XYZ file of C-alpha atoms in Angstrom:
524
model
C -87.369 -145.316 28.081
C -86.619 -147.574 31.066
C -89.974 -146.809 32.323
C -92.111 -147.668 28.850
C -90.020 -151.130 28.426
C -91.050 -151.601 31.708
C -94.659 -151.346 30.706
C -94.704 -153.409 27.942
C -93.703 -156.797 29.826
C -96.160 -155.704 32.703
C -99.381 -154.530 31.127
C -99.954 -156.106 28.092
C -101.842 -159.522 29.074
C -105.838 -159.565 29.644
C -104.803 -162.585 32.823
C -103.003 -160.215 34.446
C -103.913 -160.343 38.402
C -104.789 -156.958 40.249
C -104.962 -155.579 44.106
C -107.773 -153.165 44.825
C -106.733 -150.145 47.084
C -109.106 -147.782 48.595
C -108.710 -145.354 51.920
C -111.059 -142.712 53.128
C -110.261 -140.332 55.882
C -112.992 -139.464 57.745
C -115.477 -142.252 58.836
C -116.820 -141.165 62.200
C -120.042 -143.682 61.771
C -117.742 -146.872 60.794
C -120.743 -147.169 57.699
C -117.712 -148.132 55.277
C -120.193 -146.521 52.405
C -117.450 -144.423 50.887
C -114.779 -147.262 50.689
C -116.833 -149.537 49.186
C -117.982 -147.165 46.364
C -114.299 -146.777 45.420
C -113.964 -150.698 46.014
C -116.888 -151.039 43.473
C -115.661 -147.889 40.611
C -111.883 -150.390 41.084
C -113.791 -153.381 40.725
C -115.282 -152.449 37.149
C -112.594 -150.685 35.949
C -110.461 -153.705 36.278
C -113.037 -155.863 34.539
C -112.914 -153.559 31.354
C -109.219 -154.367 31.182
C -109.345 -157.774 31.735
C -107.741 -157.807 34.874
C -108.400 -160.580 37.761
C -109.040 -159.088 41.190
C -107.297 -160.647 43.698
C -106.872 -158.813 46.815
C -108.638 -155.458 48.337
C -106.799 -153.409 50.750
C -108.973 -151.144 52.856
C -108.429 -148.431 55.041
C -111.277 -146.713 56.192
C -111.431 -143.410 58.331
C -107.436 -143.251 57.286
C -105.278 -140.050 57.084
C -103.237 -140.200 53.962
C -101.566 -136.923 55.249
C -101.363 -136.884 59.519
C -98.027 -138.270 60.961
C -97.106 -139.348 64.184
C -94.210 -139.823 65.756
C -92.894 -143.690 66.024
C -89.598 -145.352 67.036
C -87.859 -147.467 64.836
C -86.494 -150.888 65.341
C -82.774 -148.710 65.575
C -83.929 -146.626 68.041
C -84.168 -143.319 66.467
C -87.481 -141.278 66.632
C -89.286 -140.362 63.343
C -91.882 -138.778 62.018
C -94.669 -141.070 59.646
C -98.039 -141.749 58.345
C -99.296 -144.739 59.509
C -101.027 -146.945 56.868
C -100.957 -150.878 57.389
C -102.801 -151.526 54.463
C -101.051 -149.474 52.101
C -97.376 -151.303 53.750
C -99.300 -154.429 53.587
C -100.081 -153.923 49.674
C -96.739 -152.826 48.679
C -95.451 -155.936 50.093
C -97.968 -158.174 47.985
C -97.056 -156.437 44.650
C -93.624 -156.914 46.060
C -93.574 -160.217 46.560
C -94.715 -160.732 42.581
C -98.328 -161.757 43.874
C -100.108 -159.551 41.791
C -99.008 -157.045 38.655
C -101.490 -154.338 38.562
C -102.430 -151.815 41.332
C -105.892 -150.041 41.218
C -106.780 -146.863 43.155
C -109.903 -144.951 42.811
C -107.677 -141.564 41.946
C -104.047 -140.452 43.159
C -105.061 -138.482 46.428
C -106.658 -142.484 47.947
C -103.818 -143.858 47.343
C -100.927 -141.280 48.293
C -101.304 -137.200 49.702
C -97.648 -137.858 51.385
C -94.005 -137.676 49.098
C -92.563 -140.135 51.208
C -95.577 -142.203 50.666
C -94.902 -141.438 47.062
C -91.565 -142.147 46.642
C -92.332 -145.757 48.393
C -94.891 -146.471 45.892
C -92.213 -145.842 42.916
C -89.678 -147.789 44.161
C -91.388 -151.070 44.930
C -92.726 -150.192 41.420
C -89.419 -149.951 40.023
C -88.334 -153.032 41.626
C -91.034 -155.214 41.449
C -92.690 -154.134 37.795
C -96.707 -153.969 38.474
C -98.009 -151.115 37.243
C -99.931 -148.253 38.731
C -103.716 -146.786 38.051
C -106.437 -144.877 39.119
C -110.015 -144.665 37.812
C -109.784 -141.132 37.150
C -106.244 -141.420 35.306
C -104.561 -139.662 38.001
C -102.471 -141.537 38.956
C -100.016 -143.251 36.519
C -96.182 -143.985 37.160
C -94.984 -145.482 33.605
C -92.962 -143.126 32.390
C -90.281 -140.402 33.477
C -92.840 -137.565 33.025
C -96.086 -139.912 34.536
C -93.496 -140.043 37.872
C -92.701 -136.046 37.446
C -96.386 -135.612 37.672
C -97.460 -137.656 39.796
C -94.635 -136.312 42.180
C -96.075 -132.250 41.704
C -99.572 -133.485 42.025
C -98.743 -135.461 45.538
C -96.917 -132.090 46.587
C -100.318 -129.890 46.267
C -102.486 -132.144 47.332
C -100.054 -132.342 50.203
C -100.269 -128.427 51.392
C -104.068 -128.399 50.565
C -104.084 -131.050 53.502
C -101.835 -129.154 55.369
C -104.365 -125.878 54.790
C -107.174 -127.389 55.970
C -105.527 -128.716 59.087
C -104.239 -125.025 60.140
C -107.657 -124.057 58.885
C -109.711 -126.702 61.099
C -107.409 -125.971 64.263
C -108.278 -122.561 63.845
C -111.897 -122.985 63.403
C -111.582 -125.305 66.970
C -109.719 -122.574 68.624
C -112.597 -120.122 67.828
C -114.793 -122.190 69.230
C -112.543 -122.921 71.897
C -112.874 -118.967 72.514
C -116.600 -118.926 72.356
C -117.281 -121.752 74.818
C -119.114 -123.885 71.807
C -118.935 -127.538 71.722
C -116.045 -129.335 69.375
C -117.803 -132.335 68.621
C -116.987 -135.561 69.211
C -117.976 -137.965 71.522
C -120.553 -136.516 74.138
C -119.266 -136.256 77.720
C -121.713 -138.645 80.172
C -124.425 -136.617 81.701
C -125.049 -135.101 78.321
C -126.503 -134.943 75.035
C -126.195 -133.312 71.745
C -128.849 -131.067 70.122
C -128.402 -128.829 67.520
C -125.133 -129.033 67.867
C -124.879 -127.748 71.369
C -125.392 -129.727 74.826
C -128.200 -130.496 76.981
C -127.838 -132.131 79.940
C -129.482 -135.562 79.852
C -132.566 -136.362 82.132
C -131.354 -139.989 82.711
C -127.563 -139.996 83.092
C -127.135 -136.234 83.866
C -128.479 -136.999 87.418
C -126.345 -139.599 88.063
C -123.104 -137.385 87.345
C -124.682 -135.413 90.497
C -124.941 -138.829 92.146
C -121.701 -140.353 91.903
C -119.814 -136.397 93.192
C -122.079 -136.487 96.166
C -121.151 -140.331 96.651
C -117.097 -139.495 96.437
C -118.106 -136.253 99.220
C -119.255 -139.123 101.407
C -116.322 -140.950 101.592
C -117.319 -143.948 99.370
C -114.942 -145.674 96.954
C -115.205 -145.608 93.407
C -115.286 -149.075 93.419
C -118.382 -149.391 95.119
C -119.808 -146.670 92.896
C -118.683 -148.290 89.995
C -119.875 -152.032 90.901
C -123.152 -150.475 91.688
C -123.139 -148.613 88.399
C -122.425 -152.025 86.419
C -124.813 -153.934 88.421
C -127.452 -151.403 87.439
C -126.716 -151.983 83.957
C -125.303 -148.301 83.711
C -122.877 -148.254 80.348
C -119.698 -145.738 79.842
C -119.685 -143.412 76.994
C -118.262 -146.128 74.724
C -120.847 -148.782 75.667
C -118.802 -150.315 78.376
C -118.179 -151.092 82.107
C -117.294 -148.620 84.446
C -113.632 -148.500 86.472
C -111.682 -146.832 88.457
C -110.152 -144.724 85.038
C -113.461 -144.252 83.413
C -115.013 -143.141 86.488
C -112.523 -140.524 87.268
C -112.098 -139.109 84.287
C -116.062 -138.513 84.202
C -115.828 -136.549 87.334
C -112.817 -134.567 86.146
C -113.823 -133.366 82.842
C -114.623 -130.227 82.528
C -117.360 -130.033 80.865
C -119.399 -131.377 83.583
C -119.203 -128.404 85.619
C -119.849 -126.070 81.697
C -116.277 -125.202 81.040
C -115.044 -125.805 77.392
C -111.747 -126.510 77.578
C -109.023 -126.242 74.849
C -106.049 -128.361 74.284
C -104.425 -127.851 70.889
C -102.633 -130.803 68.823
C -99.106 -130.800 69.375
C -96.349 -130.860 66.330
C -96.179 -134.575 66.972
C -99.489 -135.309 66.277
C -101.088 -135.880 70.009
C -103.195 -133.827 72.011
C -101.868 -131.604 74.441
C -102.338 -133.258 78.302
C -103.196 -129.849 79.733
C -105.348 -127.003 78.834
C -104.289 -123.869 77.707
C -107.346 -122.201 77.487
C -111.072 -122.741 79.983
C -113.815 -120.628 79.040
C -117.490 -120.618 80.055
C -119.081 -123.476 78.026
C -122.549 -122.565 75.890
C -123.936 -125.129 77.384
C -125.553 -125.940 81.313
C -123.204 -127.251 84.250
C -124.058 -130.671 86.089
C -121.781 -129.724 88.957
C -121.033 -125.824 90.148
C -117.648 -124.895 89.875
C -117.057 -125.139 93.883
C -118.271 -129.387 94.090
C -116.351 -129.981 91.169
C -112.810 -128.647 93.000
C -114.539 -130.616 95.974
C -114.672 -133.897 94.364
C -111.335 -133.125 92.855
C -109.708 -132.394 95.486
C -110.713 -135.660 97.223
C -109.418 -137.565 94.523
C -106.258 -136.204 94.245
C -105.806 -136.285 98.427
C -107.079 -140.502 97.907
C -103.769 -140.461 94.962
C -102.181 -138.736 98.188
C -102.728 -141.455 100.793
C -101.742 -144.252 98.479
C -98.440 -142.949 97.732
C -95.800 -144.161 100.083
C -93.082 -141.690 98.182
C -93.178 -137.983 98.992
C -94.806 -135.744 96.465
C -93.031 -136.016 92.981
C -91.107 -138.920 92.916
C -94.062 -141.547 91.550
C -96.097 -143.753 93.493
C -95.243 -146.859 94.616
C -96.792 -149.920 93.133
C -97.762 -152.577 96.127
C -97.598 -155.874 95.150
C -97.814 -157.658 98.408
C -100.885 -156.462 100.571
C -99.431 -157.381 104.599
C -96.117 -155.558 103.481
C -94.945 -153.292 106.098
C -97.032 -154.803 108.638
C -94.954 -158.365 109.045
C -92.632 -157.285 111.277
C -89.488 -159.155 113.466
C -90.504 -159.160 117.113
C -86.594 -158.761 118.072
C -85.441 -155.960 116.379
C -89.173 -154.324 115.032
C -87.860 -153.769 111.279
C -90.775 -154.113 108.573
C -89.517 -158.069 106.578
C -89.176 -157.624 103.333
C -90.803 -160.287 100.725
C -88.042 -161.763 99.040
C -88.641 -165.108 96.729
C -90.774 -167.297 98.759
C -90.235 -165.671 102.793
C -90.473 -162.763 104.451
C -86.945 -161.894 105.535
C -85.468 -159.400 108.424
C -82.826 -157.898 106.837
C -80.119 -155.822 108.389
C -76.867 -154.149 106.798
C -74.907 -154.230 109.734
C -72.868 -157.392 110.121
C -74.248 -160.330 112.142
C -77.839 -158.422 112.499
C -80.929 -160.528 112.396
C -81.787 -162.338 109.288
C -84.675 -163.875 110.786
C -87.672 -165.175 107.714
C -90.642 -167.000 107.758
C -92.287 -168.469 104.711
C -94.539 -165.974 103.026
C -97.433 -168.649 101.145
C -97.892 -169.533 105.158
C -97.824 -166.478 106.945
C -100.116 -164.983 104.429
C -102.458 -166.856 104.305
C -102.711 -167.199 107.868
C -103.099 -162.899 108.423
C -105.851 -162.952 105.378
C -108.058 -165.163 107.575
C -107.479 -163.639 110.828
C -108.177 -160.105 108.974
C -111.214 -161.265 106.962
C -112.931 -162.772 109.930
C -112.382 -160.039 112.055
C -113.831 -157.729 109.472
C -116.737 -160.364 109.246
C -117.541 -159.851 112.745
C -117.564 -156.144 111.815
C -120.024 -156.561 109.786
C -122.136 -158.476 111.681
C -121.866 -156.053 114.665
C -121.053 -152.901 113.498
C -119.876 -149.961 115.406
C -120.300 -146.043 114.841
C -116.788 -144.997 114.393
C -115.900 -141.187 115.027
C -114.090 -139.369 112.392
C -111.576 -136.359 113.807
C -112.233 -133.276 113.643
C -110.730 -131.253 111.366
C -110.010 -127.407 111.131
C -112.947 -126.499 108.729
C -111.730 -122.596 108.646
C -108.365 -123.854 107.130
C -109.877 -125.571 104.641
C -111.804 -122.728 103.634
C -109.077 -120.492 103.741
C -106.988 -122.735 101.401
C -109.907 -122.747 99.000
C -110.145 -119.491 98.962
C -106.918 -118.865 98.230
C -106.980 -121.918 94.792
C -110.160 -119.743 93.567
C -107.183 -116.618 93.870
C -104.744 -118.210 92.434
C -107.103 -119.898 89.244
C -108.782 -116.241 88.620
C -105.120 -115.097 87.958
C -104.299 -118.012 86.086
C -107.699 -117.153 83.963
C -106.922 -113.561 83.673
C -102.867 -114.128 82.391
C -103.952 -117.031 79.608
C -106.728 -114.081 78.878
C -103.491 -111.385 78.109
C -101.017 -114.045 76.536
C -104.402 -114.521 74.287
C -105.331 -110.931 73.543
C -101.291 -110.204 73.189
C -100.964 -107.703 75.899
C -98.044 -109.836 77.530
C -95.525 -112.076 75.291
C -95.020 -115.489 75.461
C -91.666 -115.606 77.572
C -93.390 -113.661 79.875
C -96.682 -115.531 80.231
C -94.277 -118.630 80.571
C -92.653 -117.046 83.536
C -95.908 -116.090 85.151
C -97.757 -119.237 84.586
C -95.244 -121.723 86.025
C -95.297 -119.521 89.652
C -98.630 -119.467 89.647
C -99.047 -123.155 89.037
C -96.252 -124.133 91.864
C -98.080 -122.064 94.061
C -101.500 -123.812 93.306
C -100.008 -127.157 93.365
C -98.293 -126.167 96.969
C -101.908 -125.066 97.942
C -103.699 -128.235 96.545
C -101.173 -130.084 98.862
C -101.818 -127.976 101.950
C -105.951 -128.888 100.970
C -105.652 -132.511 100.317
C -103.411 -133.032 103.998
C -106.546 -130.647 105.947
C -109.336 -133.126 104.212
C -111.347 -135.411 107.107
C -109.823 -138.918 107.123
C -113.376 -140.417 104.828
C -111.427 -138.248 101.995
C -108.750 -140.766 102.213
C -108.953 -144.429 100.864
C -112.766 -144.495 101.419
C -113.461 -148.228 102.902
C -116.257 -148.906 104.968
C -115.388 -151.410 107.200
C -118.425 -153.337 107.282
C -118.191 -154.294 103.722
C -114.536 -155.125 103.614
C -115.069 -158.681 104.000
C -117.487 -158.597 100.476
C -115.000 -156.897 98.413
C -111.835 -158.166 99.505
C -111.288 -160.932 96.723
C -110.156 -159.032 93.350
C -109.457 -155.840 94.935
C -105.768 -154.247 94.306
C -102.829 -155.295 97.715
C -102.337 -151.793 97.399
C -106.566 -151.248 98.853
C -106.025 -154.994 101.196
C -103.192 -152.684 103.116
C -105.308 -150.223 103.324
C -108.072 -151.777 104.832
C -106.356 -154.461 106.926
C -104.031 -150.762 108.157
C -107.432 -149.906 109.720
C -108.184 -152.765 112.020
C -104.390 -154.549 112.327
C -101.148 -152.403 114.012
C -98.497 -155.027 113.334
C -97.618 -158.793 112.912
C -94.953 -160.076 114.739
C -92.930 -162.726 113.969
C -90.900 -164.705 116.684
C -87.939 -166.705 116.328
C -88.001 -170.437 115.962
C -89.073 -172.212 119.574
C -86.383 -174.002 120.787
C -88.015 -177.108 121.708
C -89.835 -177.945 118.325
C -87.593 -179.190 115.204
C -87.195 -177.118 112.244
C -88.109 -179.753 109.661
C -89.796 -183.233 110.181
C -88.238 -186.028 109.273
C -90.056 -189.042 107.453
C -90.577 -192.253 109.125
C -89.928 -195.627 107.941
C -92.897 -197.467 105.900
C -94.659 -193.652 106.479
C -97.192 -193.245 103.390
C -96.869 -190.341 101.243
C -100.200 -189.694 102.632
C -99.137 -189.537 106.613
C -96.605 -187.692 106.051
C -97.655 -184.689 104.020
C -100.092 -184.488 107.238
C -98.008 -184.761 110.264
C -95.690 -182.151 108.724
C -98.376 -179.906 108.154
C -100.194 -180.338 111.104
C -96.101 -179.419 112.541
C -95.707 -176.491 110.194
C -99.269 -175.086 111.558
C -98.261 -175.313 115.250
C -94.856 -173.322 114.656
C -96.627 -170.775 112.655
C -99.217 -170.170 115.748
C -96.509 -169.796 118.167
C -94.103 -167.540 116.102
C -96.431 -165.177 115.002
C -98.205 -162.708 117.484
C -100.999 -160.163 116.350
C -101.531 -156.672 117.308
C -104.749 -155.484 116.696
C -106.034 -151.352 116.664
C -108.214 -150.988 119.487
């Protein structure tokens, strides 16, 4: 009875002011066509009751029904449907700024109980009502809310039916090597609901594996790309990410790879099932390890930790290099200097401001690398033991045929899953041990990848972590010398000395100490 009291001080009026709500779920163009039809059925529906219009709340290409997990504001990990709009709408009617909701039927506006049972409690609270177009959906009275609550419950494990049903269907094709859909990897196109390798960008996927064999960076790839007017995937720029992830997919090199959806809603990070794609390969299976492997022995070199423990993230790029000419420590930036720094008692403390001394090792390094370029030299890379190589290569193919062939029994359910758990992680250690073994053997151009001749070009922007690098190739050390003796520490301002003068002299002071306490050693 609470419920139908309720009603009559809520619906009676013809003034009364309305929200709009409409949600589809699956929008892959972004047309908006089936939103706005509901928007438009709403629209008319609350004209024929008199009802004023006020607000729409869209949500296009919207699950009503897929949750992810989210952390609250208390910490503790749940497990939701993410709808602004709908949050955003229960607020308004909430807040008293409208008294009648409008959904095109009850499975737009809720497929989720929770979802439900927020929708009947602002409702209780706030006293708008609730409809649909189709009279689905109506929460006056105890036995509208009974309803409404068995209805939301089957249209809840229809959803969940179709999504064991679609991940199925997408491990089938998983198994048969067909394409999932989706966005179309670069190189390609889609016809007929298969790939074909495209005659314009499919090339260039060749291109840019034979550049990283080479030994050039991916930033030169990728600035030669973007000056070229070449476009990602999703219509942008090329970068470091987007470049390696085009030359590690897959697909390039025809494998269709499977990674289900995991219970919290993302995709799995690795694969748990490669098969022979349906479509042609860019790359042969053999350059696409290559170029792999070169990538992951370039992660390699940057990381200053050993294997495992994370790489390090350079923020200064002469670190490690500034060194104390007394006791031959590495200074370590701290605020504003570089500082020696010793735990023993009374060591050497010895610092040097860092604004000075870096600027001062940028321009000897960049003009040394511009007389580089204007005189280059053939350097000689060292040899390296090409049969090792080979034989660690051979041994990856091993190990990945018997990763293949034990996925292939878990699969057909010839072994069980504790004991294709058991398998798979030796056989991984012992191809990430291997991949290790590879990326150390690789020639040094494998490595960071600079050419020294156009160092001096691409130094501004570039990461400290590359400006080691390169200035590692050219520079052995910098050392800094104590204070001389004869030359006073800070200069003192003279009487009647303008602002002017003085800012000079001292740094015109500052410069000569810096040249006589710090000593370069250059690589031959």
């Amino acid at each position: 009875m609470g419920h139908n009291k309720q009603e009559q001080t809520t619906m009676p009026g013809a003034s009364l002011r309305a929200v709009v709500y409409v949600r589809i779920s699956d929008d892959p163009e972004g047309t908006e066509r089936g939103v706005d039809r509901q928007e438009a059925d709403c629209r008319a529906y609350a004209t024929a009751h008199g009802w004023e219009v006020v607000a729409v709340f869209k949500e296009n290409d919207t699950s009503a029904f897929k949750q992810r997990t989210i952390t609250l504001p208390s910490g503790e990990r749940v497990r939701r449907v993410i709808r602004p709009e709908f949050r955003a709408m229960l607020k308004h009617l909430g807040d008293g700024q409208a008294q009648v909701m409008v959904a095109y039927d009850l499975d737009r506006a809720v497929r989720d109980p929770r979802d439900l049972e927020d929708l009947i409690d602002a409702k209780v609270l706030a006293g708008f009502g609730v409809r649909s177009v189709t009279g689905s959906l109506r929460l006056d009275t105890d036995s509208d809310v009974a309803m409404a609550r068995v209805l939301v419950a089957m249209a809840n494990k229809s959803s969940a039916d179709t999504a064991r049903r679609v991940a199925r269907a997408a491990k089938q094709q998983a198994v048969e090597g067909a394409w999932h859909g989706g966005r179309v990897p670069f190189g390609y196109r889609a016809e007929s609901g298969t790939l074909v390798i495209d005659p314009v960008t499919g090339p260039m996927v060749a291109e840019a594996a034979q550049r990283v064999l080479a030994g050039e960076s991916l930033y030169r790839i990728e600035k030669d790309w973007n000056q070229r007017g070449v476009l990602t995937t999703h219509g942008g720029a090329w970068s470091d990410r987007t470049l390696k992830l085009m030359l590690r997919n897959p697909s390039i090199k025809g494998v269709r790879e499977y990674r289900p959806m995991l219970p919290d809603g993302t995709r799995a990070k690795t694969s748990q099932m490669q098969v022979k794609a349906v479509w042609p390969a860019i790359l042969d299976e053999g350059t696409w390890q290559h170029v792999s492997d070169v990538l992951d022995a370039r992660k390699q070199a940057r990381n200053f930790h050993q294997p495992g423990t994370g790489a390090a993230k350079r923020l200064y790029p002469f670190s490690g290099l500034i060194r104390c000419s007394d006791c031959g420590r590495a200074m370590l930036h701290r605020g504003g200097v570089y500082q020696c720094v010793q735990s023993t008692r009374g060591g050497c403390h010895r610092s040097i401001r860092s604004a000075e001394i870096t600027k001062l090792v940028e321009e000897a390094v960049l003009a040394t690398f511009e007389q580089i370029t204007l005189n280059p030299t053939t350097r000689t890379t060292p040899r390296v033991d090409a049969g090792a190589r080979v034989g660690l290569a051979a041994r990856l193919d091993a190990d990945r045929e018997r990763l293949a062939r034990l996925d292939d029994d878990h699969y057909d359910g010839l072994i069980d899953k504790a004991m294709w758990v058991r398998q798979r992680a030796r056989i991984a250690e012992r191809i990430e041990a291997t991949r290790r073994e590879y990326a150390a053997a690789m020639p040094e151009h494998a490595g960071p990848g600079i050419d020294m001749t156009t160092v001096a070009k691409e130094w501004e922007g570039r990461t400290p972590m590359w400006q080691y690098q390169a200035t590692s190739l050219i520079l052995e050390a910098v050392l800094v010398h104590a204070h001389p003796a004869d030359m006073m520490t800070a200069v003192p301002k003279r009487r009647n000395e303008t602002a002017e003068a003085f800012h000079a002299r001292r740094d015109a002071h500052r410069a000569e100490v810096l040249a006589r306490r710090v000593e370069f050693v250059w690589r031959t």
